[in-house]
Tab-separated table of C-alpha atoms in Angstrom:
chain	number	residue	atom	x	y	z
A	1	MET	CA	65.896	260.828	172.772
A	2	LYS	CA	64.058	259.858	169.552
A	3	THR	CA	64.405	263.411	168.257
A	4	LYS	CA	68.178	263.276	168.787
A	5	LYS	CA	68.380	260.046	166.807
A	6	ILE	CA	66.223	261.448	163.997
A	7	LEU	CA	68.369	264.596	163.772
A	8	PHE	CA	71.505	262.479	163.810
A	9	LEU	CA	70.260	260.179	161.018
A	10	LEU	CA	68.995	263.111	158.959
A	11	GLY	CA	72.395	264.765	159.241
A	12	ILE	CA	74.172	261.598	158.127
A	13	ILE	CA	71.872	261.219	155.116
A	14	VAL	CA	72.351	264.854	154.061
A	15	ALA	CA	76.108	264.563	154.493
A	16	ALA	CA	76.279	261.335	152.529
A	17	MET	CA	74.202	262.787	149.686
A	18	GLY	CA	76.501	265.796	149.492
A	19	PHE	CA	79.577	263.649	149.244
A	20	VAL	CA	78.127	261.256	146.668
A	21	SER	CA	77.551	264.179	144.311
A	22	CYS	CA	81.170	265.365	144.487
A	23	GLU	CA	83.345	262.844	142.639
A	24	ASN	CA	86.622	264.724	143.203
A	25	SER	CA	86.156	265.328	146.909
A	26	ARG	CA	87.220	263.071	149.738
A	27	SER	CA	84.844	260.306	150.745
A	28	TYR	CA	82.718	260.638	153.838
A	29	ALA	CA	84.673	257.761	155.416
A	30	GLU	CA	87.950	259.621	154.803
A	31	LEU	CA	86.552	262.783	156.386
A	32	LEU	CA	85.363	260.804	159.420
A	33	ASN	CA	88.843	259.303	159.719
A	34	ASP	CA	90.386	262.812	159.610
A	35	GLU	CA	87.955	263.934	162.303
A	36	ARG	CA	88.826	260.934	164.505
A	37	GLN	CA	92.574	261.587	164.101
A	38	SER	CA	92.206	265.293	164.968
A	39	CYS	CA	90.153	264.557	168.085
A	40	ASN	CA	92.453	261.768	169.241
A	41	ALA	CA	95.540	263.973	168.748
A	42	PHE	CA	93.957	266.727	170.853
A	43	LEU	CA	92.584	264.466	173.580
A	44	CYS	CA	95.832	262.512	173.982
A	45	ASN	CA	97.160	265.605	175.799
A	46	PHE	CA	94.628	265.057	178.611
A	47	ARG	CA	93.379	262.338	180.879
A	48	ILE	CA	90.149	260.744	179.637
A	49	ALA	CA	87.573	259.558	182.169
A	50	GLU	CA	84.068	258.168	182.322
A	51	VAL	CA	81.346	260.289	183.905
A	52	PRO	CA	81.462	259.608	187.659
A	53	VAL	CA	78.440	257.735	188.987
A	54	ASP	CA	78.059	260.274	191.803
A	55	SER	CA	78.578	263.228	189.381
A	56	ASN	CA	81.513	264.347	191.508
A	57	PHE	CA	83.600	265.811	188.666
A	58	GLU	CA	87.171	267.013	188.921
A	59	VAL	CA	87.217	270.727	188.183
A	60	GLY	CA	89.846	272.984	186.642
A	61	LYS	CA	92.303	273.192	183.764
A	62	ASP	CA	93.967	269.946	184.902
A	63	ALA	CA	90.673	268.051	185.083
A	64	PRO	CA	90.195	265.153	182.688
A	65	PHE	CA	87.948	265.231	179.656
A	66	TYR	CA	84.883	263.147	180.479
A	67	LYS	CA	83.385	260.992	177.737
A	68	LEU	CA	79.708	262.017	177.576
A	69	ASP	CA	78.371	259.511	175.064
A	70	PRO	CA	79.202	255.850	174.456
A	71	ASP	CA	80.520	256.442	170.923
A	72	GLY	CA	82.992	259.163	171.917
A	73	ASN	CA	81.384	262.042	170.010
A	74	VAL	CA	81.412	264.489	172.941
A	75	TYR	CA	84.004	265.021	175.686
A	76	MET	CA	83.738	267.590	178.491
A	77	GLN	CA	86.328	269.179	180.767
A	78	VAL	CA	84.703	270.914	183.738
A	79	LEU	CA	86.229	274.318	184.496
A	80	LYS	CA	83.426	275.384	186.870
A	81	ALA	CA	80.668	272.951	187.906
A	82	GLY	CA	78.092	275.542	188.889
A	83	ASP	CA	75.357	274.818	191.405
A	84	THR	CA	74.515	271.202	190.597
A	85	LYS	CA	71.909	270.883	193.364
A	86	ASN	CA	69.799	274.016	193.002
A	87	ASN	CA	70.413	275.253	189.465
A	88	LYS	CA	69.837	272.351	187.056
A	89	ALA	CA	68.375	272.935	183.599
A	90	ARG	CA	64.766	271.898	183.015
A	91	THR	CA	63.390	270.571	179.731
A	92	SER	CA	62.452	273.438	177.368
A	93	GLN	CA	64.119	276.029	179.640
A	94	THR	CA	65.869	278.750	177.652
A	95	ILE	CA	69.607	278.596	178.245
A	96	TYR	CA	71.935	281.325	177.014
A	97	PHE	CA	75.605	280.714	176.396
A	98	ARG	CA	78.793	282.457	175.388
A	99	TYR	CA	81.395	280.445	173.536
A	100	THR	CA	84.683	280.410	171.711
A	101	ARG	CA	85.362	277.498	169.411
A	102	TYR	CA	88.403	276.138	167.649
A	103	ASN	CA	88.487	273.932	164.549
A	104	LEU	CA	90.338	270.771	165.588
A	105	ASN	CA	91.071	269.713	161.996
A	106	GLU	CA	92.874	273.014	161.399
A	107	TRP	CA	94.715	272.637	164.702
A	108	TYR	CA	95.850	269.137	163.740
A	109	ASN	CA	96.902	270.137	160.214
A	110	ASN	CA	98.699	273.344	161.335
A	111	ASP	CA	101.338	271.722	163.537
A	112	LYS	CA	98.990	271.828	166.516
A	113	SER	CA	98.789	275.603	166.663
A	114	TRP	CA	95.445	277.337	167.045
A	115	SER	CA	93.892	279.206	164.156
A	116	PRO	CA	91.719	282.190	164.932
A	117	ALA	CA	88.655	281.162	166.892
A	118	ASP	CA	85.086	282.172	166.337
A	119	GLY	CA	82.232	282.713	168.753
A	120	ASN	CA	80.595	285.364	170.877
A	121	ALA	CA	82.558	285.096	174.148
A	122	ASP	CA	84.881	288.045	173.578
A	123	ASP	CA	82.517	290.382	171.743
A	124	MET	CA	79.831	291.676	174.075
A	125	SER	CA	78.163	293.514	171.190
A	126	MET	CA	77.129	290.071	169.900
A	127	ALA	CA	74.058	288.567	171.509
A	128	ALA	CA	74.431	285.438	173.575
A	129	ALA	CA	73.395	282.292	171.713
A	130	SER	CA	70.554	280.227	173.167
A	131	PHE	CA	68.658	276.965	173.012
A	132	GLN	CA	65.714	275.339	174.747
A	133	PHE	CA	67.239	272.567	176.821
A	134	ASN	CA	66.536	269.074	175.450
A	135	ASP	CA	63.711	270.383	173.244
A	136	PHE	CA	64.866	269.627	169.721
A	137	THR	CA	61.489	270.530	168.237
A	138	ARG	CA	62.621	274.158	168.617
A	139	GLN	CA	64.709	275.630	165.791
A	140	ASN	CA	67.423	277.153	167.959
A	141	SER	CA	67.908	273.872	169.850
A	142	ALA	CA	68.162	271.773	166.692
A	143	GLU	CA	70.465	274.370	165.120
A	144	TRP	CA	73.133	273.995	167.829
A	145	GLY	CA	72.956	270.200	167.960
A	146	VAL	CA	73.026	267.820	170.863
A	147	GLY	CA	76.650	268.232	171.961
A	148	ILE	CA	76.476	271.807	173.216
A	149	GLN	CA	73.641	270.866	175.602
A	150	MET	CA	75.099	267.666	177.047
A	151	PRO	CA	77.088	269.238	179.930
A	152	LEU	CA	73.834	270.540	181.424
A	153	ASN	CA	72.683	266.957	181.989
A	154	TYR	CA	75.325	266.809	184.740
A	155	LEU	CA	76.205	270.363	185.830
A	156	GLY	CA	74.479	273.512	187.040
A	157	ILE	CA	73.368	276.139	184.531
A	158	ASP	CA	76.066	278.497	185.792
A	159	CYS	CA	78.856	276.114	184.749
A	160	GLU	CA	81.837	276.650	182.472
A	161	VAL	CA	83.303	273.846	180.354
A	162	ASN	CA	85.570	272.918	177.489
A	163	ILE	CA	83.799	270.538	175.114
A	164	VAL	CA	85.122	268.527	172.199
A	165	ILE	CA	82.220	267.972	169.793
A	166	LYS	CA	82.465	265.806	166.702
A	167	SER	CA	80.455	266.972	163.704
A	168	GLN	CA	77.556	264.529	164.151
A	169	TYR	CA	76.687	266.151	167.490
A	170	GLY	CA	77.500	269.706	166.408
A	171	ARG	CA	75.667	272.457	164.543
A	172	SER	CA	73.096	271.062	162.121
A	173	ASP	CA	74.258	273.305	159.265
A	174	GLU	CA	77.846	272.046	159.613
A	175	ILE	CA	77.386	268.265	159.865
A	176	SER	CA	78.284	267.624	156.230
A	177	TYR	CA	81.661	269.385	156.624
A	178	VAL	CA	82.774	266.744	159.179
A	179	ILE	CA	84.739	269.193	161.319
A	180	PRO	CA	85.207	268.635	165.054
A	181	PHE	CA	85.384	271.676	167.326
A	182	MET	CA	86.701	272.371	170.781
A	183	TYR	CA	84.334	274.801	172.502
A	184	GLN	CA	84.926	276.910	175.602
A	185	VAL	CA	81.405	277.562	176.922
A	186	ARG	CA	79.769	279.503	179.752
A	187	TYR	CA	76.039	278.896	180.313
A	188	PHE	CA	73.466	281.276	181.796
A	189	PRO	CA	69.781	280.808	182.710
A	190	SER	CA	67.076	282.978	181.222
A	191	LYS	CA	65.757	285.705	183.500
A	192	VAL	CA	62.166	284.576	182.983
């Protein structure tokens, strides 16, 4: 938990330093406001719910987006829960994933139509991305940020979700851009 907070604070400091040096660019506060508006506009199309105490999530395209952190930086819609009893991620376990992601700022600013997505879900020639679950001392875990891992705190490794991730919980190399993304993710355990 301390590592998450350190990464979060480091990202904020780097982002703030980048914006202070650019007099003609928008302020960090303005970019955060844009991010909030984009996320709210997207999420208003869905029901929003708190994580159920018994972890009995609604599943499917009509399921609500569950708020995964108290500040509203990550929301998850469960498309497939996976085996939540026998296939939970363990700390430092290598988890592979395939994803497609959409820039929510572009969606919001383009009359709510989707721009081309990026990711590795539709191109099998691209390797699956990976992280070591809840081990942010590892480069590939820190690189992807906290948000992409959060669904595995509740679901089985073989789950499939849609996740809205605000920049602070996203990829470490993209924090300063203050861009929220909507990810479609499928997770897979390592074979080892």
